[in-house]
XYZ file of C-alpha atoms in Angstrom:
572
model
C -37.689 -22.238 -20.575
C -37.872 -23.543 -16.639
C -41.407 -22.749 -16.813
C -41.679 -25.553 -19.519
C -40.195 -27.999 -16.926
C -42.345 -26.627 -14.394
C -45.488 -26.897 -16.144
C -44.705 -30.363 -17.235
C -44.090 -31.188 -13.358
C -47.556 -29.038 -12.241
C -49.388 -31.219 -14.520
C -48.195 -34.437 -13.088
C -48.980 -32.750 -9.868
C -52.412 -31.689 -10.869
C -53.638 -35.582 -12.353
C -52.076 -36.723 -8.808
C -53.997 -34.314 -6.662
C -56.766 -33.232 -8.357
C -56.276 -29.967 -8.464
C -55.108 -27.035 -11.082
C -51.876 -27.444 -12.685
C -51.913 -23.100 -11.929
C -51.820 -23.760 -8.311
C -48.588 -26.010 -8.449
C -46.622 -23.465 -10.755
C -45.269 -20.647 -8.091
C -44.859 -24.108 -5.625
C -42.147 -25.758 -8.244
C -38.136 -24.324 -7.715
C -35.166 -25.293 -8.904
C -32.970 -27.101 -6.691
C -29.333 -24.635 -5.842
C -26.686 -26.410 -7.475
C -24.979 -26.557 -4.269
C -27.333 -27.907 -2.226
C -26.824 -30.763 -4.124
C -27.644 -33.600 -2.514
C -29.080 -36.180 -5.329
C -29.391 -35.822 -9.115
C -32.325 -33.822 -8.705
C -33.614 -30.604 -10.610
C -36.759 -29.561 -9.446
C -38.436 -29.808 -6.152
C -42.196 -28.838 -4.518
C -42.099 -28.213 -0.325
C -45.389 -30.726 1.284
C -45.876 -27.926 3.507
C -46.597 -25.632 0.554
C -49.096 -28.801 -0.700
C -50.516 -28.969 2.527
C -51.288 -25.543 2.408
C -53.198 -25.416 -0.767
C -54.982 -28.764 0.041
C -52.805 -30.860 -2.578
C -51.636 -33.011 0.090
C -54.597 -33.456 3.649
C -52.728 -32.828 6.880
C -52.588 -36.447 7.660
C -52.716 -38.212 4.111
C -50.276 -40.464 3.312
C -47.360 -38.461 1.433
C -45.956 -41.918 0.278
C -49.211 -43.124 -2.053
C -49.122 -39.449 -3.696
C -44.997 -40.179 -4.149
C -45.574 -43.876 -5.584
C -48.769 -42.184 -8.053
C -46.423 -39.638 -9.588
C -43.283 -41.691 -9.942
C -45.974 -44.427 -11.866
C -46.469 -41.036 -13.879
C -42.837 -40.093 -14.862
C -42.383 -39.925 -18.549
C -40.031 -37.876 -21.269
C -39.358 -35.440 -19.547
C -39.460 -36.383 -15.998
C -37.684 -39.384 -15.543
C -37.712 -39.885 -11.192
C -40.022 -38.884 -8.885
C -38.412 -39.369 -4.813
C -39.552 -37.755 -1.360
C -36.790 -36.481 0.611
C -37.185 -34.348 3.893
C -40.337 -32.469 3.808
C -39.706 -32.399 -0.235
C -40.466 -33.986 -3.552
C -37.690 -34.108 -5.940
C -37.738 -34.032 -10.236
C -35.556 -35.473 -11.976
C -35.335 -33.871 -15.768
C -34.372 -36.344 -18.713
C -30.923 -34.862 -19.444
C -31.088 -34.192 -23.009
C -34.575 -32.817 -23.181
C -33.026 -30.277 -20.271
C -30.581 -29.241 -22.127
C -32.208 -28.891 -25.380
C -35.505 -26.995 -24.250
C -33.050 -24.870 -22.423
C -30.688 -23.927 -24.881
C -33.030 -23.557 -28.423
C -34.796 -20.671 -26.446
C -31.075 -19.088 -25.514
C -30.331 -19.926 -29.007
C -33.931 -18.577 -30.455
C -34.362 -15.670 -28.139
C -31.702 -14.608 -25.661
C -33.237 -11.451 -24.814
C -36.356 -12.997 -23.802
C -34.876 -15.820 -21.589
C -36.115 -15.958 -17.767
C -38.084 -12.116 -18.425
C -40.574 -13.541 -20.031
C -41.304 -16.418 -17.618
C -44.834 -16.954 -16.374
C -43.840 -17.552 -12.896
C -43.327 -13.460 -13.513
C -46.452 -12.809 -14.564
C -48.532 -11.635 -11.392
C -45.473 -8.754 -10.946
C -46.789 -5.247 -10.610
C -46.819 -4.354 -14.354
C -47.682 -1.007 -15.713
C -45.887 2.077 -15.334
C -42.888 2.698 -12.566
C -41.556 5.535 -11.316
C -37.952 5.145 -9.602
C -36.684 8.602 -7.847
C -33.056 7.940 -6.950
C -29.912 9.398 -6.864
C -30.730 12.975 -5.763
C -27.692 14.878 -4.739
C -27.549 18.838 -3.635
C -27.227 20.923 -5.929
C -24.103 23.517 -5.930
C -21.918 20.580 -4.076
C -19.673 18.118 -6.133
C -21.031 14.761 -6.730
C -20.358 13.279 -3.280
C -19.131 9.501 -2.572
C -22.199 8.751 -0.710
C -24.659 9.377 -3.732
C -22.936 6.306 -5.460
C -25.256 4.042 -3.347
C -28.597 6.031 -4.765
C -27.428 6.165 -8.004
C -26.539 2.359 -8.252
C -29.082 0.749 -6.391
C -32.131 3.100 -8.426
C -30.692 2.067 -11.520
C -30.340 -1.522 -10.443
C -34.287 -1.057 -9.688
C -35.177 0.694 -13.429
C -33.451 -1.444 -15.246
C -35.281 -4.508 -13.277
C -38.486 -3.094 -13.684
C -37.921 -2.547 -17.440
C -36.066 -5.892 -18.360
C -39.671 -7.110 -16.946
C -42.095 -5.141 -19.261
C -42.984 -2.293 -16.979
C -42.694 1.261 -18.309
C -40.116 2.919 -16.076
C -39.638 6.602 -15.521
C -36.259 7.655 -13.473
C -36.527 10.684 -12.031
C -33.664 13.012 -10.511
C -35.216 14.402 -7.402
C -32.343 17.334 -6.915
C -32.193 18.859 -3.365
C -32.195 22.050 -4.802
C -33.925 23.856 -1.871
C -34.341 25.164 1.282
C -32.103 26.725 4.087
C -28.999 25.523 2.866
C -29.127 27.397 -0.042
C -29.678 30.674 1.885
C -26.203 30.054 3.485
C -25.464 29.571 -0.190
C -26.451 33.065 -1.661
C -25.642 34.716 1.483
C -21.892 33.276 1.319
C -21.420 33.761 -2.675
C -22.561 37.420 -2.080
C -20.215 37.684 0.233
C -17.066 36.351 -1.294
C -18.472 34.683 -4.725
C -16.226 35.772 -7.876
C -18.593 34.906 -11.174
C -14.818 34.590 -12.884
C -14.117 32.072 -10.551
C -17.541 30.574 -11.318
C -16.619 29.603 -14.641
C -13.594 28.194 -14.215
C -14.110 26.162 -11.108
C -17.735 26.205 -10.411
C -18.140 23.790 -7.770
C -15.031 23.882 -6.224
C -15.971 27.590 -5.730
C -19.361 27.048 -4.687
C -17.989 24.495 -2.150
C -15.469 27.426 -0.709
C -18.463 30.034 -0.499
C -21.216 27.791 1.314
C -18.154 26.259 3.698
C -17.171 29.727 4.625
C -20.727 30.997 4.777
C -21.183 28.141 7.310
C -18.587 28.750 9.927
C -19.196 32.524 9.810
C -22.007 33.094 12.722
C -22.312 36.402 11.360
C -23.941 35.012 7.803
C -26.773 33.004 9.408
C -29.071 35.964 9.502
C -28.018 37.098 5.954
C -28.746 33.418 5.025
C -32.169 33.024 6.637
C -32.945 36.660 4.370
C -31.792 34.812 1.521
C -34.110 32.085 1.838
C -36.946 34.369 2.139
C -35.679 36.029 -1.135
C -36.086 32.753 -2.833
C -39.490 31.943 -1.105
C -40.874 35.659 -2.256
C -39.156 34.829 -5.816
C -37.366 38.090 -5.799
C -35.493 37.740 -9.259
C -31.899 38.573 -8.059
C -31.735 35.859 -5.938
C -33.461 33.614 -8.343
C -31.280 34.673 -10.804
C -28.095 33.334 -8.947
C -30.204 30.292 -7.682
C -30.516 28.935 -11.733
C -26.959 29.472 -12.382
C -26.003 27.771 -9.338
C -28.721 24.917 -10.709
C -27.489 25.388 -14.212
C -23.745 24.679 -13.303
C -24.686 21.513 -10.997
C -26.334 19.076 -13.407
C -23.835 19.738 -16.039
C -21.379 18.411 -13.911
C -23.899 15.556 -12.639
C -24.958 14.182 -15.728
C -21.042 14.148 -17.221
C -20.371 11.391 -14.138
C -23.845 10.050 -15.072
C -22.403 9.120 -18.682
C -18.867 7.726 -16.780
C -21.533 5.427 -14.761
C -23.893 4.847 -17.443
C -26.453 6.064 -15.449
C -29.479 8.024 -17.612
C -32.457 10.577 -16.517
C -35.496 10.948 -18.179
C -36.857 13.637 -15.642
C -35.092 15.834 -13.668
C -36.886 17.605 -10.995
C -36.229 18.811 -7.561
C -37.397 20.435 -4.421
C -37.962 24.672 -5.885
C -40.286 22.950 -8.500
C -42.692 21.836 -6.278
C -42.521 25.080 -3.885
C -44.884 27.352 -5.394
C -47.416 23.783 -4.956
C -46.628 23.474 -1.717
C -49.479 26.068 -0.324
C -51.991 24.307 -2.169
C -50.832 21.091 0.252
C -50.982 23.231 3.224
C -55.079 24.199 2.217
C -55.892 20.787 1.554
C -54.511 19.324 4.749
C -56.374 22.289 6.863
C -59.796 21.611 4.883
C -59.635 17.895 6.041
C -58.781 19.057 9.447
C -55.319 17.450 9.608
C -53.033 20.966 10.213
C -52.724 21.476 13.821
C -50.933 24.603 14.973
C -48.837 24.447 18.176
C -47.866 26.266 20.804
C -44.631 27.072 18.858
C -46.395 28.176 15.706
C -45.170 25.674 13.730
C -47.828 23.953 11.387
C -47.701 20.039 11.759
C -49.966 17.023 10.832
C -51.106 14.689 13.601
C -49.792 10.502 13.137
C -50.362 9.550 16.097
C -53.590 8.086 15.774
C -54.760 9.000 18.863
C -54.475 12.767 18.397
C -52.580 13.212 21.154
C -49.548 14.651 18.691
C -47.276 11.758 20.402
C -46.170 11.523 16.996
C -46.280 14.423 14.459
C -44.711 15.969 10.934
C -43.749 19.143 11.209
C -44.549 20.778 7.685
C -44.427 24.775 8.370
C -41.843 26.221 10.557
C -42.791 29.314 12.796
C -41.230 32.081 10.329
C -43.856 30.307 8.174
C -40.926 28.940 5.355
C -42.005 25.252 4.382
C -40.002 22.400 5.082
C -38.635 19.401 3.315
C -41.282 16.980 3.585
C -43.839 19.280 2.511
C -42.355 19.794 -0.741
C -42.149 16.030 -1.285
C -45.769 15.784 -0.372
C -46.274 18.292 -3.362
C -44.212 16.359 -5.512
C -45.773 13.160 -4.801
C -49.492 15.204 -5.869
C -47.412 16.291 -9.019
C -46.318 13.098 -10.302
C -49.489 10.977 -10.039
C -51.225 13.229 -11.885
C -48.097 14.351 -14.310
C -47.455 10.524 -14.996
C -50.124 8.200 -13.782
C -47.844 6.053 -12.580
C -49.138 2.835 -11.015
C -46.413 2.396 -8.371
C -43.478 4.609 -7.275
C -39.327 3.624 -5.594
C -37.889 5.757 -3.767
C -33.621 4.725 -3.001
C -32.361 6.844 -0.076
C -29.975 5.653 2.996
C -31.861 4.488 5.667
C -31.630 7.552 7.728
C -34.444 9.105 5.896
C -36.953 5.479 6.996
C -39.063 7.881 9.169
C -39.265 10.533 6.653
C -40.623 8.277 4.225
C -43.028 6.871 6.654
C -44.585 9.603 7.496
C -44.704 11.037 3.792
C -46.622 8.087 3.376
C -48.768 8.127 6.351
C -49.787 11.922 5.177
C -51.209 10.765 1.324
C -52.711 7.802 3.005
C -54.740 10.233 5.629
C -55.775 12.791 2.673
C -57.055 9.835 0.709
C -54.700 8.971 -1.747
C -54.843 4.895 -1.603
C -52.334 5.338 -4.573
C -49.630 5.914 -1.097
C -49.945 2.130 -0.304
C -48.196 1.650 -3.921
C -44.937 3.881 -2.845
C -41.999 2.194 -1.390
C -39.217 3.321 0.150
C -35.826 1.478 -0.479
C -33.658 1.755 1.889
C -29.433 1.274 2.074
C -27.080 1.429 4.697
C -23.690 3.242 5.042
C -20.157 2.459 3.429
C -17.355 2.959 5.393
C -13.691 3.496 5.120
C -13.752 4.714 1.645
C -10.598 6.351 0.115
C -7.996 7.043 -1.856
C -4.592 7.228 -2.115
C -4.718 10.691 -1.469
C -6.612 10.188 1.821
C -10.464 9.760 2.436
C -12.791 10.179 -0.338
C -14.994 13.216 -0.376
C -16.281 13.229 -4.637
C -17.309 10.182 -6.046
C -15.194 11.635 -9.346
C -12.374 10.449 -7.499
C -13.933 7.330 -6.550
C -13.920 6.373 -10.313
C -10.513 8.026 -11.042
C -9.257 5.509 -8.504
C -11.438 2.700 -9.733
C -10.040 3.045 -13.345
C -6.158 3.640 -12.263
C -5.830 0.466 -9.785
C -8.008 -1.373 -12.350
C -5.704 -0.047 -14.786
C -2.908 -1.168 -13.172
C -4.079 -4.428 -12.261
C -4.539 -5.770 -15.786
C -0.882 -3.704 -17.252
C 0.891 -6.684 -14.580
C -1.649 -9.541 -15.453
C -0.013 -12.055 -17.887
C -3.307 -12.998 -19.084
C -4.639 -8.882 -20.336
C -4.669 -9.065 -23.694
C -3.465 -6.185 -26.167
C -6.378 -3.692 -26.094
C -7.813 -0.823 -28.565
C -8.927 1.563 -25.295
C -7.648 0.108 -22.089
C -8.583 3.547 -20.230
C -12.079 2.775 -21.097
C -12.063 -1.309 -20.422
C -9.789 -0.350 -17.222
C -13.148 1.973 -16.345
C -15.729 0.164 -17.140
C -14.517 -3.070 -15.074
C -13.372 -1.058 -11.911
C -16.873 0.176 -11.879
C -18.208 -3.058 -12.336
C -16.339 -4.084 -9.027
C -17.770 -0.995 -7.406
C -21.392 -2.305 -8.058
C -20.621 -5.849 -7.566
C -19.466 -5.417 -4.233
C -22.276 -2.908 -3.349
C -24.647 -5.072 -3.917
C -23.143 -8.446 -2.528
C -25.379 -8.082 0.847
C -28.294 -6.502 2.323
C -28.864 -3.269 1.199
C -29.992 -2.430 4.644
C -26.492 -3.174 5.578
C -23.509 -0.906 6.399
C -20.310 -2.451 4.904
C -16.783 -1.713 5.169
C -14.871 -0.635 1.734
C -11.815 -2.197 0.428
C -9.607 -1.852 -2.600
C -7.896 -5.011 -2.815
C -10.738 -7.175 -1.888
C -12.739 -5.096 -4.832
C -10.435 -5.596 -7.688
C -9.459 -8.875 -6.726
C -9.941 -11.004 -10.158
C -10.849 -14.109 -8.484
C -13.171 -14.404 -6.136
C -16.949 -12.893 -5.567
C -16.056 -9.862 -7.029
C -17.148 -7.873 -10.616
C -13.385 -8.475 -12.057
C -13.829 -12.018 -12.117
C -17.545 -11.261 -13.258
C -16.172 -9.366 -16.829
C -13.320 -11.970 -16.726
C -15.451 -14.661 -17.235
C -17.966 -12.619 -19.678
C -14.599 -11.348 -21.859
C -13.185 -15.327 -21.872
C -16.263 -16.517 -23.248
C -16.243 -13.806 -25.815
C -12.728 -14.601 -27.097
C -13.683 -18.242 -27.102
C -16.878 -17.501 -29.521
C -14.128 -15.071 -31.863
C -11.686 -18.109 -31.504
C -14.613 -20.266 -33.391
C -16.286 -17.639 -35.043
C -16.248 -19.728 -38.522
C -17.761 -22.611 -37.073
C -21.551 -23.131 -37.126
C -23.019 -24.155 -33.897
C -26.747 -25.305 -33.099
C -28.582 -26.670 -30.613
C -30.209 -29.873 -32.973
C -27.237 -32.291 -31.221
C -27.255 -31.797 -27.626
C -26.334 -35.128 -26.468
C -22.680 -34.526 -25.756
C -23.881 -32.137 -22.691
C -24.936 -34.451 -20.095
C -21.805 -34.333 -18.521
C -21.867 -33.622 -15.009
C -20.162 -29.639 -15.619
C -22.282 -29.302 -18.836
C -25.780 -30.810 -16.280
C -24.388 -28.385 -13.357
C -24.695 -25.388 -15.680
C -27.593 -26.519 -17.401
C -29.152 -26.946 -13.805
C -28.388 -23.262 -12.730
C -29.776 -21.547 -15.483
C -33.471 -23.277 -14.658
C -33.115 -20.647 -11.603
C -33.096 -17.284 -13.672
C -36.546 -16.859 -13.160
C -36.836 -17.624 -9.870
C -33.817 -15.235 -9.091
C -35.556 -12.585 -11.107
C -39.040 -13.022 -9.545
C -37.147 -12.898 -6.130
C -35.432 -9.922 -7.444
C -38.225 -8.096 -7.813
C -40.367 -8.919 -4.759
C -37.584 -7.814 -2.596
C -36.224 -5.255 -4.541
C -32.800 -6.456 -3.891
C -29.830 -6.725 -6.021
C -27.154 -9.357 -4.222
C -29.903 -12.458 -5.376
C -28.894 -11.690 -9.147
C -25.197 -11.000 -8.202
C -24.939 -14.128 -6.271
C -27.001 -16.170 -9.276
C -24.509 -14.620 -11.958
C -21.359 -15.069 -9.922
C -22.235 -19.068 -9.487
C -22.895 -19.229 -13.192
C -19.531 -17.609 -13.404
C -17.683 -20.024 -11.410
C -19.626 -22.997 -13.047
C -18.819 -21.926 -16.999
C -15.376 -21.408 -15.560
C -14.969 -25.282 -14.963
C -16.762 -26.045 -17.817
C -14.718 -24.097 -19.842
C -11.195 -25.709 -18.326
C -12.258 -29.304 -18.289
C -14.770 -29.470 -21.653
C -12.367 -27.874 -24.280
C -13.974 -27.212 -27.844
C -10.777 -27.248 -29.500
C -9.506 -30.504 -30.429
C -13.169 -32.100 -30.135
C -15.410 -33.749 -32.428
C -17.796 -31.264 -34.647
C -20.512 -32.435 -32.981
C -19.054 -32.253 -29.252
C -17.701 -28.844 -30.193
C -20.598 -27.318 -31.468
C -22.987 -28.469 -28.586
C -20.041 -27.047 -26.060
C -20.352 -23.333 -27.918
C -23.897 -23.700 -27.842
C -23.515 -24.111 -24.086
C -20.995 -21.504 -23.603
C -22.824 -19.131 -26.273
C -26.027 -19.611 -23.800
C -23.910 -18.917 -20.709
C -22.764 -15.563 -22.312
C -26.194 -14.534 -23.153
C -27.112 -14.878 -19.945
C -23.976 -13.108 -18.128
C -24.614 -9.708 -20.371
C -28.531 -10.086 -19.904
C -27.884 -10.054 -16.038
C -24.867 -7.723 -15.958
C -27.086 -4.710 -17.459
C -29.703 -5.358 -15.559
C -27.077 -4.951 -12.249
C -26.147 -1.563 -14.260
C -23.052 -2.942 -15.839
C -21.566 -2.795 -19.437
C -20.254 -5.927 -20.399
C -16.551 -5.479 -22.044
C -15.598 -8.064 -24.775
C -11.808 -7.881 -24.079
C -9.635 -7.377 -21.135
């Protein structure tokens, strides 16, 4: 419902400046609640008038000022210039009540459907994230990936696009020579079944400091490339094993698939890559015999990809050129994520480079998200290796934490609540900061429940909850919203006219701490509200405009907490 203040301000923008109301709409924010420096809500930039010829370089600023404040009306009751700015000031109860019948109305649909969202890329999506090895447990640094790509689909679908998430398994290539070599070796299938990965972890680590395996291992690898069946026989039920045990922590993170793929899917493609690239005269050969693709621009192979290695096995990159080919035609999508760690930035640009130079425009579409490194995280037991005991961890302290807290209340599955909000604080502090950024890990900070953190995050969401049980028999509406022009009830009222903008900023950047940081000030706003404007003891008509308010601010909480990847819990 901003976009109802927004248009009313464009209009009174327009009639001033003789221009279309459409050009003022993406100019008009919300001012930050704690830049507060007046009793403003919304505010236009003259630079950004200047710029689109609302305002001439050297008019006079003042006049256009003194026209719109002779303009205010209902809803927009002062017009004043500050610094380089024009400020809005809403009529309080029109604010709140535009605001709160749509939450009331249409929760689902508040701040998605916003028209300041409407030039998004729209269409279809297709998010590739997570992507672990296969025959190696689930390791800590996947978490990342998996978070941050399901932060993405779940933006992209909250929006209107159609999103496909695709598990892009490293499933492939030498490693997996070391792999076969080692389990034929010293592989037990008993041992197979009862341990799988553990065992596979034992084979491929011994395999790896025996020199005498490498050759066996590079033979391997051929195996697979020739497709002999033994060796593809061993390679499924090392594949087979794998995602079972991936997509059982999948469900603990509530993480979902709708393809999974990986690298030996697209191998058998990968010579009809290699022809196309030599018919447009972009395979060089060199001196080494290796097969690689020219970037530099200059043909001077400054700057190359290396996509054939001399024994003539492919590499990485060309398979993800292959399965790049695969998906646009597979599912016509109109835009593609990828989520890695930003040690694969080059890899990515020169995947890109390569479609771009064999004509595929559809490559300037495909976007490569990049995330930094987390450090220092472990356990109890010592540094972390498996992100399974990541969660273990996450659930025990959590656990903990709310068994000595006087204000936990009695709960049906604690295990489950304890789980779900220690992963909550995993995510929440993840995605605080740049992804870009490395960041150091640390328990206590994590599960603090005050604070920036997702404890105080599902605190908040669960206290709202029990409030709304509390005064489940009473009927609240938003037809008397005068009691809420309070300064706490205005302040909250005032933050939720940023949704969009935090959503819309969201998905430009692809960037996750702008909706953590939005929910955690709502957080910390309801939280005063909720201490100093008590419902109990109230009038019925304070009381019901208060749950109204506090019924919005839930709404609003869960909305954004899935779309971070979290599951709102009711009770803790």
């Amino acid at each position: 419902m901003a976009c109802f203040f927004r248009r009313c301000v464009a209009l009174q923008l327009a009639e001033v400046c003789g221009l279309s109301e459409d050009v003022f709409i993406p100019l008009i924010s919300a001012v930050p609640v704690s830049q507060k420096q007046s009793a403003a809500d919304l505010r236009v930039s003259v630079n950004s008038l200047r710029q689109n010829g609302a305002v001439a370089a050297d008019g006079d600023l003042q006049s256009k000022t003194q026209a719109l404040a002779n303009q205010r009306g209902a809803v927009v009751e002062e017009v004043s210039a500050g610094r380089g700015v024009i400020h809005f000031r809403l009529n309080r109860p029109i604010l709140a009540q535009k605001l709160l019948e749509q939450l009331c109305s249409e929760p689902d649909g508040f701040g998605v459907k916003s028209e300041l969202l409407r030039h998004l890329q729209g269409g279809r999506t297709l998010v590739e994230f997570s992507s672990p090895n296969i025959a190696k447990k689930f390791h800590a640094g996947h978490l990342r990936s998996t978070i941050i790509g399901n932060f993405i689909a779940n933006l992209k679908k909250a929006l209107g696009n159609e999103v496909i998430r695709v598990n892009y398994l490293g499933d492939w290539g030498m490693q997996f020579g070391l792999l076969g070599a080692g389990f034929e070796r010293s592989g037990s299938q008993e041992k197979l079944r009862t341990q799988p990965l553990e065992h596979l972890s034992v084979c491929c680590a011994a395999a790896e400091c025996d020199e005498s395996v490498r050759s066996a291992a590079a033979e391997f690898f051929r195996r697979l490339e020739r497709g002999e069946d033994q060796a593809l026989a061993l390679w499924r039920q090392f594949r087979e094993i794998t995602v079972d045990e991936y997509k059982r922590i999948y469900q603990r993170l509530g993480v979902h698939f709708d393809h999974y793929s990986g690298e030996a899917f697209h191998q058998h493609q990968t010579q009809n890559v290699l022809d196309e690239l030599m018919t447009r005269g972009l395979l060089k050969t060199t001196e080494k015999g290796t097969a690689v693709v020219d970037l530099s621009g200059a043909g001077d192979l400054s700057s190359y990809a290396t996509l054939v290695r001399s024994d003539g096995t492919s590499l990485y990159i060309t398979r993800d050129v292959a399965a790049a080919l695969d998906r646009k035609q597979r599912f016509g999508f109109d835009e593609m994520i990828y989520v890695t760690d930003k040690s694969q930035t080059v890899h990515f640009r020169q995947l890109f480079h390569i479609l771009l130079a064999m004509g595929h425009q559809w490559a300037e579409r495909c976007v490569h998200v990049a995330f930094g490194l987390v450090q220092g995280m472990s356990t109890r037991r010592g540094e972390v290796v498996f992100l399974e005991d990541v969660l273990e961890e996450a659930r025990s302290r959590m656990l903990n934490n709310m068994r000595q807290s006087s204000t936990s209340k009695e709960l049906e599955e604690p295990e489950q609540t304890a789980e779900r909000v220690g992963i909550s604080a995993l995510i929440v502090q993840d995605f605080r900061g740049p992804l870009m950024s490395d960041y150091k890990f640390d328990w206590d900070k994590v599960l603090q429940a005050h604070g920036d953190t997702g404890v105080f995050l599902q605190y908040t969401h669960a206290r709202l909850c029990s409030l709304l049980r509390r005064h489940a028999r009473e009927t609240y509406s938003c037809c008397d919203v005068s009691p809420l022009v309070d300064s706490r009830s205005v302040s909250v009222l005032q933050h939720l006219l940023r949704y969009d903008e935090v959503l819309l900023q969201s998905a430009n950047e692809l960037q996750p701490r702008h909706l953590v940081n939005f929910l955690l000030t709502l957080s910390h706003l309801v939280a005063v509200a909720h201490r100093e404007l008590p419902v109990k003891g109230s009038s019925a008509a304070v009381a019901q405009a208060r749950l109204c308010l506090f019924s919005a601010v839930r709404s609003v909480l869960a909305n954004g907490m899935r779309i971070l990847g979290i599951t709102p819990v009711e009770k803790m």
